[in-house]
Amino acid sequence: MNSSMPKSKLNLETCDIKKAVNILGLEISDREVDELKSGNNISLKNRDLSEIGSVFILAEAILRTKLVKVKSVNFDELQKVTADFSQHSGIPIYCWDSETSGKSCLLLTLVDGKPNIRLSSGRPI
């Protein structure tokens, strides 16, 4: 029975990740969730623009707030702006608190100039 305990935590984390991704208008597979949980990036380059548009709209809104205060960011400048968030290794586009993993964030980052999302490492609440 003890072996079911870690599995329930794993399911809770998976549920949290899928919920966060769905809020952003993205759909990811279980394999992609596992990739995020392993610290890997998920490429958005093959996604429909209608699916990832909300990610860029949210990123620009975050950049126009108290965090960076830029007037506008085009795609070519996004790589530099993403580097400005080096403490996160990307722009934190959605964050949540989890009882099992602490504070987690989905991050927008660029790899070879192509948009990716990754999961920040959780830290205690």
PDB file of N, CA, C and O in Angstrom, residues 51-100:
ATOM      1  N   GLU A  51      -2.954  28.150 -31.226  1.00  0.00           N
ATOM      2  CA  GLU A  51      -2.761  27.492 -29.937  1.00  0.00           C
ATOM      3  C   GLU A  51      -1.724  28.211 -29.083  1.00  0.00           C
ATOM      4  O   GLU A  51      -1.883  28.328 -27.873  1.00  0.00           O
ATOM      5  N   ILE A  52      -0.665  28.712 -29.715  1.00  0.00           N
ATOM      6  CA  ILE A  52       0.400  29.331 -28.915  1.00  0.00           C
ATOM      7  C   ILE A  52       0.292  30.843 -28.833  1.00  0.00           C
ATOM      8  O   ILE A  52       1.049  31.470 -28.106  1.00  0.00           O
ATOM      9  N   GLY A  53      -0.665  31.421 -29.546  1.00  0.00           N
ATOM     10  CA  GLY A  53      -0.818  32.870 -29.510  1.00  0.00           C
ATOM     11  C   GLY A  53      -1.029  33.402 -28.110  1.00  0.00           C
ATOM     12  O   GLY A  53      -0.469  34.431 -27.730  1.00  0.00           O
ATOM     13  N   SER A  54      -1.816  32.674 -27.311  1.00  0.00           N
ATOM     14  CA  SER A  54      -2.093  33.135 -25.946  1.00  0.00           C
ATOM     15  C   SER A  54      -0.827  33.168 -25.102  1.00  0.00           C
ATOM     16  O   SER A  54      -0.684  34.011 -24.219  1.00  0.00           O
ATOM     17  N   VAL A  55       0.111  32.267 -25.379  1.00  0.00           N
ATOM     18  CA  VAL A  55       1.376  32.232 -24.636  1.00  0.00           C
ATOM     19  C   VAL A  55       2.157  33.527 -24.883  1.00  0.00           C
ATOM     20  O   VAL A  55       2.671  34.150 -23.958  1.00  0.00           O
ATOM     21  N   PHE A  56       2.204  33.961 -26.142  1.00  0.00           N
ATOM     22  CA  PHE A  56       2.936  35.184 -26.475  1.00  0.00           C
ATOM     23  C   PHE A  56       2.206  36.431 -25.973  1.00  0.00           C
ATOM     24  O   PHE A  56       2.843  37.389 -25.526  1.00  0.00           O
ATOM     25  N   ILE A  57       0.887  36.428 -26.044  1.00  0.00           N
ATOM     26  CA  ILE A  57       0.110  37.558 -25.519  1.00  0.00           C
ATOM     27  C   ILE A  57       0.357  37.704 -24.028  1.00  0.00           C
ATOM     28  O   ILE A  57       0.591  38.803 -23.517  1.00  0.00           O
ATOM     29  N   LEU A  58       0.331  36.583 -23.311  1.00  0.00           N
ATOM     30  CA  LEU A  58       0.575  36.611 -21.872  1.00  0.00           C
ATOM     31  C   LEU A  58       2.002  37.056 -21.566  1.00  0.00           C
ATOM     32  O   LEU A  58       2.227  37.867 -20.664  1.00  0.00           O
ATOM     33  N   ALA A  59       2.971  36.546 -22.324  1.00  0.00           N
ATOM     34  CA  ALA A  59       4.368  36.945 -22.109  1.00  0.00           C
ATOM     35  C   ALA A  59       4.548  38.451 -22.302  1.00  0.00           C
ATOM     36  O   ALA A  59       5.209  39.115 -21.504  1.00  0.00           O
ATOM     37  N   GLU A  60       3.923  39.001 -23.342  1.00  0.00           N
ATOM     38  CA  GLU A  60       4.044  40.441 -23.557  1.00  0.00           C
ATOM     39  C   GLU A  60       3.379  41.223 -22.430  1.00  0.00           C
ATOM     40  O   GLU A  60       3.915  42.224 -21.955  1.00  0.00           O
ATOM     41  N   ALA A  61       2.234  40.751 -21.971  1.00  0.00           N
ATOM     42  CA  ALA A  61       1.556  41.427 -20.861  1.00  0.00           C
ATOM     43  C   ALA A  61       2.425  41.427 -19.608  1.00  0.00           C
ATOM     44  O   ALA A  61       2.522  42.433 -18.903  1.00  0.00           O
ATOM     45  N   ILE A  62       3.086  40.311 -19.349  1.00  0.00           N
ATOM     46  CA  ILE A  62       3.977  40.219 -18.182  1.00  0.00           C
ATOM     47  C   ILE A  62       5.147  41.180 -18.349  1.00  0.00           C
ATOM     48  O   ILE A  62       5.555  41.872 -17.411  1.00  0.00           O
ATOM     49  N   LEU A  63       5.686  41.263 -19.568  1.00  0.00           N
ATOM     50  CA  LEU A  63       6.825  42.146 -19.806  1.00  0.00           C
ATOM     51  C   LEU A  63       6.460  43.616 -19.682  1.00  0.00           C
ATOM     52  O   LEU A  63       7.313  44.449 -19.400  1.00  0.00           O
ATOM     53  N   ARG A  64       5.209  43.949 -19.881  1.00  0.00           N
ATOM     54  CA  ARG A  64       4.777  45.352 -19.776  1.00  0.00           C
ATOM     55  C   ARG A  64       4.420  45.739 -18.339  1.00  0.00           C
ATOM     56  O   ARG A  64       4.067  46.877 -18.087  1.00  0.00           O
ATOM     57  N   THR A  65       4.499  44.820 -17.420  1.00  0.00           N
ATOM     58  CA  THR A  65       4.173  45.116 -16.025  1.00  0.00           C
ATOM     59  C   THR A  65       5.411  45.560 -15.275  1.00  0.00           C
ATOM     60  O   THR A  65       6.445  45.861 -15.864  1.00  0.00           O
ATOM     61  N   LYS A  66       5.330  45.519 -13.984  1.00  0.00           N
ATOM     62  CA  LYS A  66       6.413  45.974 -13.114  1.00  0.00           C
ATOM     63  C   LYS A  66       7.699  45.175 -13.261  1.00  0.00           C
ATOM     64  O   LYS A  66       8.753  45.622 -12.851  1.00  0.00           O
ATOM     65  N   LEU A  67       7.644  43.993 -13.878  1.00  0.00           N
ATOM     66  CA  LEU A  67       8.826  43.153 -13.948  1.00  0.00           C
ATOM     67  C   LEU A  67       9.907  43.743 -14.853  1.00  0.00           C
ATOM     68  O   LEU A  67      11.068  43.802 -14.500  1.00  0.00           O
ATOM     69  N   VAL A  68       9.533  44.178 -16.051  1.00  0.00           N
ATOM     70  CA  VAL A  68      10.524  44.659 -17.012  1.00  0.00           C
ATOM     71  C   VAL A  68      10.203  46.059 -17.511  1.00  0.00           C
ATOM     72  O   VAL A  68      11.090  46.847 -17.755  1.00  0.00           O
ATOM     73  N   LYS A  69       8.943  46.380 -17.671  1.00  0.00           N
ATOM     74  CA  LYS A  69       8.493  47.685 -18.142  1.00  0.00           C
ATOM     75  C   LYS A  69       9.045  48.037 -19.520  1.00  0.00           C
ATOM     76  O   LYS A  69       9.673  49.072 -19.708  1.00  0.00           O
ATOM     77  N   VAL A  70       8.809  47.156 -20.494  1.00  0.00           N
ATOM     78  CA  VAL A  70       9.181  47.476 -21.869  1.00  0.00           C
ATOM     79  C   VAL A  70       7.938  47.968 -22.596  1.00  0.00           C
ATOM     80  O   VAL A  70       6.822  47.650 -22.227  1.00  0.00           O
ATOM     81  N   LYS A  71       8.147  48.795 -23.628  1.00  0.00           N
ATOM     82  CA  LYS A  71       7.005  49.310 -24.382  1.00  0.00           C
ATOM     83  C   LYS A  71       6.425  48.232 -25.281  1.00  0.00           C
ATOM     84  O   LYS A  71       5.226  48.070 -25.376  1.00  0.00           O
ATOM     85  N   SER A  72       7.281  47.521 -25.981  1.00  0.00           N
ATOM     86  CA  SER A  72       6.833  46.408 -26.816  1.00  0.00           C
ATOM     87  C   SER A  72       8.019  45.502 -27.094  1.00  0.00           C
ATOM     88  O   SER A  72       9.172  45.920 -27.010  1.00  0.00           O
ATOM     89  N   VAL A  73       7.726  44.258 -27.418  1.00  0.00           N
ATOM     90  CA  VAL A  73       8.773  43.285 -27.712  1.00  0.00           C
ATOM     91  C   VAL A  73       8.381  42.558 -28.984  1.00  0.00           C
ATOM     92  O   VAL A  73       7.292  42.009 -29.075  1.00  0.00           O
ATOM     93  N   ASN A  74       9.285  42.594 -29.971  1.00  0.00           N
ATOM     94  CA  ASN A  74       9.016  41.786 -31.159  1.00  0.00           C
ATOM     95  C   ASN A  74       9.737  40.447 -30.999  1.00  0.00           C
ATOM     96  O   ASN A  74      10.502  40.237 -30.061  1.00  0.00           O
ATOM     97  N   PHE A  75       9.478  39.540 -31.932  1.00  0.00           N
ATOM     98  CA  PHE A  75      10.008  38.192 -31.795  1.00  0.00           C
ATOM     99  C   PHE A  75      11.533  38.174 -31.753  1.00  0.00           C
ATOM    100  O   PHE A  75      12.127  37.408 -30.999  1.00  0.00           O
ATOM    101  N   ASP A  76      12.185  39.029 -32.539  1.00  0.00           N
ATOM    102  CA  ASP A  76      13.642  39.064 -32.552  1.00  0.00           C
ATOM    103  C   ASP A  76      14.222  39.498 -31.205  1.00  0.00           C
ATOM    104  O   ASP A  76      15.298  39.061 -30.815  1.00  0.00           O
ATOM    105  N   GLU A  77      13.510  40.366 -30.493  1.00  0.00           N
ATOM    106  CA  GLU A  77      13.986  40.848 -29.194  1.00  0.00           C
ATOM    107  C   GLU A  77      13.651  39.888 -28.053  1.00  0.00           C
ATOM    108  O   GLU A  77      14.177  40.029 -26.957  1.00  0.00           O
ATOM    109  N   LEU A  78      12.784  38.927 -28.325  1.00  0.00           N
ATOM    110  CA  LEU A  78      12.330  38.021 -27.263  1.00  0.00           C
ATOM    111  C   LEU A  78      13.483  37.231 -26.654  1.00  0.00           C
ATOM    112  O   LEU A  78      13.502  36.986 -25.453  1.00  0.00           O
ATOM    113  N   GLN A  79      14.472  36.846 -27.456  1.00  0.00           N
ATOM    114  CA  GLN A  79      15.618  36.095 -26.938  1.00  0.00           C
ATOM    115  C   GLN A  79      16.353  36.897 -25.873  1.00  0.00           C
ATOM    116  O   GLN A  79      16.687  36.378 -24.820  1.00  0.00           O
ATOM    117  N   LYS A  80      16.574  38.207 -26.116  1.00  0.00           N
ATOM    118  CA  LYS A  80      17.263  39.039 -25.129  1.00  0.00           C
ATOM    119  C   LYS A  80      16.421  39.207 -23.873  1.00  0.00           C
ATOM    120  O   LYS A  80      16.918  39.098 -22.769  1.00  0.00           O
ATOM    121  N   VAL A  81      15.122  39.449 -24.054  1.00  0.00           N
ATOM    122  CA  VAL A  81      14.240  39.643 -22.909  1.00  0.00           C
ATOM    123  C   VAL A  81      14.153  38.366 -22.088  1.00  0.00           C
ATOM    124  O   VAL A  81      14.175  38.405 -20.858  1.00  0.00           O
ATOM    125  N   THR A  82      14.116  37.214 -22.766  1.00  0.00           N
ATOM    126  CA  THR A  82      14.088  35.935 -22.056  1.00  0.00           C
ATOM    127  C   THR A  82      15.343  35.779 -21.216  1.00  0.00           C
ATOM    128  O   THR A  82      15.287  35.311 -20.086  1.00  0.00           O
ATOM    129  N   ALA A  83      16.484  36.215 -21.739  1.00  0.00           N
ATOM    130  CA  ALA A  83      17.742  36.134 -20.997  1.00  0.00           C
ATOM    131  C   ALA A  83      17.709  37.021 -19.758  1.00  0.00           C
ATOM    132  O   ALA A  83      18.371  36.732 -18.761  1.00  0.00           O
ATOM    133  N   ASP A  84      16.911  38.092 -19.781  1.00  0.00           N
ATOM    134  CA  ASP A  84      16.791  38.969 -18.617  1.00  0.00           C
ATOM    135  C   ASP A  84      16.152  38.257 -17.430  1.00  0.00           C
ATOM    136  O   ASP A  84      16.274  38.691 -16.296  1.00  0.00           O
ATOM    137  N   PHE A  85      15.452  37.157 -17.706  1.00  0.00           N
ATOM    138  CA  PHE A  85      14.828  36.370 -16.644  1.00  0.00           C
ATOM    139  C   PHE A  85      15.706  35.172 -16.295  1.00  0.00           C
ATOM    140  O   PHE A  85      15.206  34.088 -16.017  1.00  0.00           O
ATOM    141  N   SER A  86      17.022  35.371 -16.306  1.00  0.00           N
ATOM    142  CA  SER A  86      17.954  34.263 -16.127  1.00  0.00           C
ATOM    143  C   SER A  86      17.734  33.511 -14.822  1.00  0.00           C
ATOM    144  O   SER A  86      18.029  32.334 -14.722  1.00  0.00           O
ATOM    145  N   GLN A  87      17.199  34.183 -13.802  1.00  0.00           N
ATOM    146  CA  GLN A  87      16.947  33.482 -12.549  1.00  0.00           C
ATOM    147  C   GLN A  87      15.870  32.419 -12.726  1.00  0.00           C
ATOM    148  O   GLN A  87      15.776  31.488 -11.953  1.00  0.00           O
ATOM    149  N   HIS A  88      15.065  32.543 -13.768  1.00  0.00           N
ATOM    150  CA  HIS A  88      14.021  31.566 -14.049  1.00  0.00           C
ATOM    151  C   HIS A  88      14.327  30.724 -15.281  1.00  0.00           C
ATOM    152  O   HIS A  88      13.666  29.740 -15.534  1.00  0.00           O
ATOM    153  N   SER A  89      15.294  31.108 -16.089  1.00  0.00           N
ATOM    154  CA  SER A  89      15.589  30.491 -17.388  1.00  0.00           C
ATOM    155  C   SER A  89      14.402  30.584 -18.329  1.00  0.00           C
ATOM    156  O   SER A  89      14.099  29.658 -19.060  1.00  0.00           O
ATOM    157  N   GLY A  90      13.710  31.698 -18.293  1.00  0.00           N
ATOM    158  CA  GLY A  90      12.570  31.942 -19.160  1.00  0.00           C
ATOM    159  C   GLY A  90      11.608  32.913 -18.512  1.00  0.00           C
ATOM    160  O   GLY A  90      11.770  33.296 -17.356  1.00  0.00           O
ATOM    161  N   ILE A  91      10.599  33.318 -19.274  1.00  0.00           N
ATOM    162  CA  ILE A  91       9.587  34.244 -18.760  1.00  0.00           C
ATOM    163  C   ILE A  91       8.519  33.432 -18.040  1.00  0.00           C
ATOM    164  O   ILE A  91       7.891  32.563 -18.654  1.00  0.00           O
ATOM    165  N   PRO A  92       8.300  33.660 -16.763  1.00  0.00           N
ATOM    166  CA  PRO A  92       7.275  32.900 -16.033  1.00  0.00           C
ATOM    167  C   PRO A  92       5.876  33.325 -16.491  1.00  0.00           C
ATOM    168  O   PRO A  92       5.406  34.396 -16.146  1.00  0.00           O
ATOM    169  N   ILE A  93       5.227  32.472 -17.296  1.00  0.00           N
ATOM    170  CA  ILE A  93       3.937  32.827 -17.877  1.00  0.00           C
ATOM    171  C   ILE A  93       2.760  32.313 -17.066  1.00  0.00           C
ATOM    172  O   ILE A  93       1.640  32.773 -17.239  1.00  0.00           O
ATOM    173  N   TYR A  94       2.997  31.364 -16.155  1.00  0.00           N
ATOM    174  CA  TYR A  94       1.940  30.911 -15.245  1.00  0.00           C
ATOM    175  C   TYR A  94       2.598  30.224 -14.059  1.00  0.00           C
ATOM    176  O   TYR A  94       3.459  29.365 -14.244  1.00  0.00           O
ATOM    177  N   CYS A  95       2.221  30.618 -12.853  1.00  0.00           N
ATOM    178  CA  CYS A  95       2.787  30.026 -11.635  1.00  0.00           C
ATOM    179  C   CYS A  95       1.670  29.557 -10.719  1.00  0.00           C
ATOM    180  O   CYS A  95       0.571  30.107 -10.739  1.00  0.00           O
ATOM    181  N   TRP A  96       1.965  28.542  -9.916  1.00  0.00           N
ATOM    182  CA  TRP A  96       0.997  28.017  -8.952  1.00  0.00           C
ATOM    183  C   TRP A  96       1.742  27.404  -7.780  1.00  0.00           C
ATOM    184  O   TRP A  96       2.924  27.106  -7.870  1.00  0.00           O
ATOM    185  N   ASP A  97       1.018  27.247  -6.671  1.00  0.00           N
ATOM    186  CA  ASP A  97       1.553  26.598  -5.482  1.00  0.00           C
ATOM    187  C   ASP A  97       0.973  25.199  -5.380  1.00  0.00           C
ATOM    188  O   ASP A  97      -0.228  25.006  -5.549  1.00  0.00           O
ATOM    189  N   SER A  98       1.838  24.242  -5.089  1.00  0.00           N
ATOM    190  CA  SER A  98       1.427  22.856  -4.918  1.00  0.00           C
ATOM    191  C   SER A  98       1.892  22.377  -3.553  1.00  0.00           C
ATOM    192  O   SER A  98       3.004  22.692  -3.135  1.00  0.00           O
ATOM    193  N   GLU A  99       1.046  21.633  -2.869  1.00  0.00           N
ATOM    194  CA  GLU A  99       1.434  21.121  -1.563  1.00  0.00           C
ATOM    195  C   GLU A  99       2.594  20.139  -1.671  1.00  0.00           C
ATOM    196  O   GLU A  99       3.376  19.986  -0.743  1.00  0.00           O
ATOM    197  N   THR A 100       2.716  19.452  -2.809  1.00  0.00           N
ATOM    198  CA  THR A 100       3.761  18.438  -2.948  1.00  0.00           C
ATOM    199  C   THR A 100       5.074  18.982  -3.495  1.00  0.00           C
ATOM    200  O   THR A 100       6.128  18.474  -3.159  1.00  0.00           O
TER     201      THR A 100
END
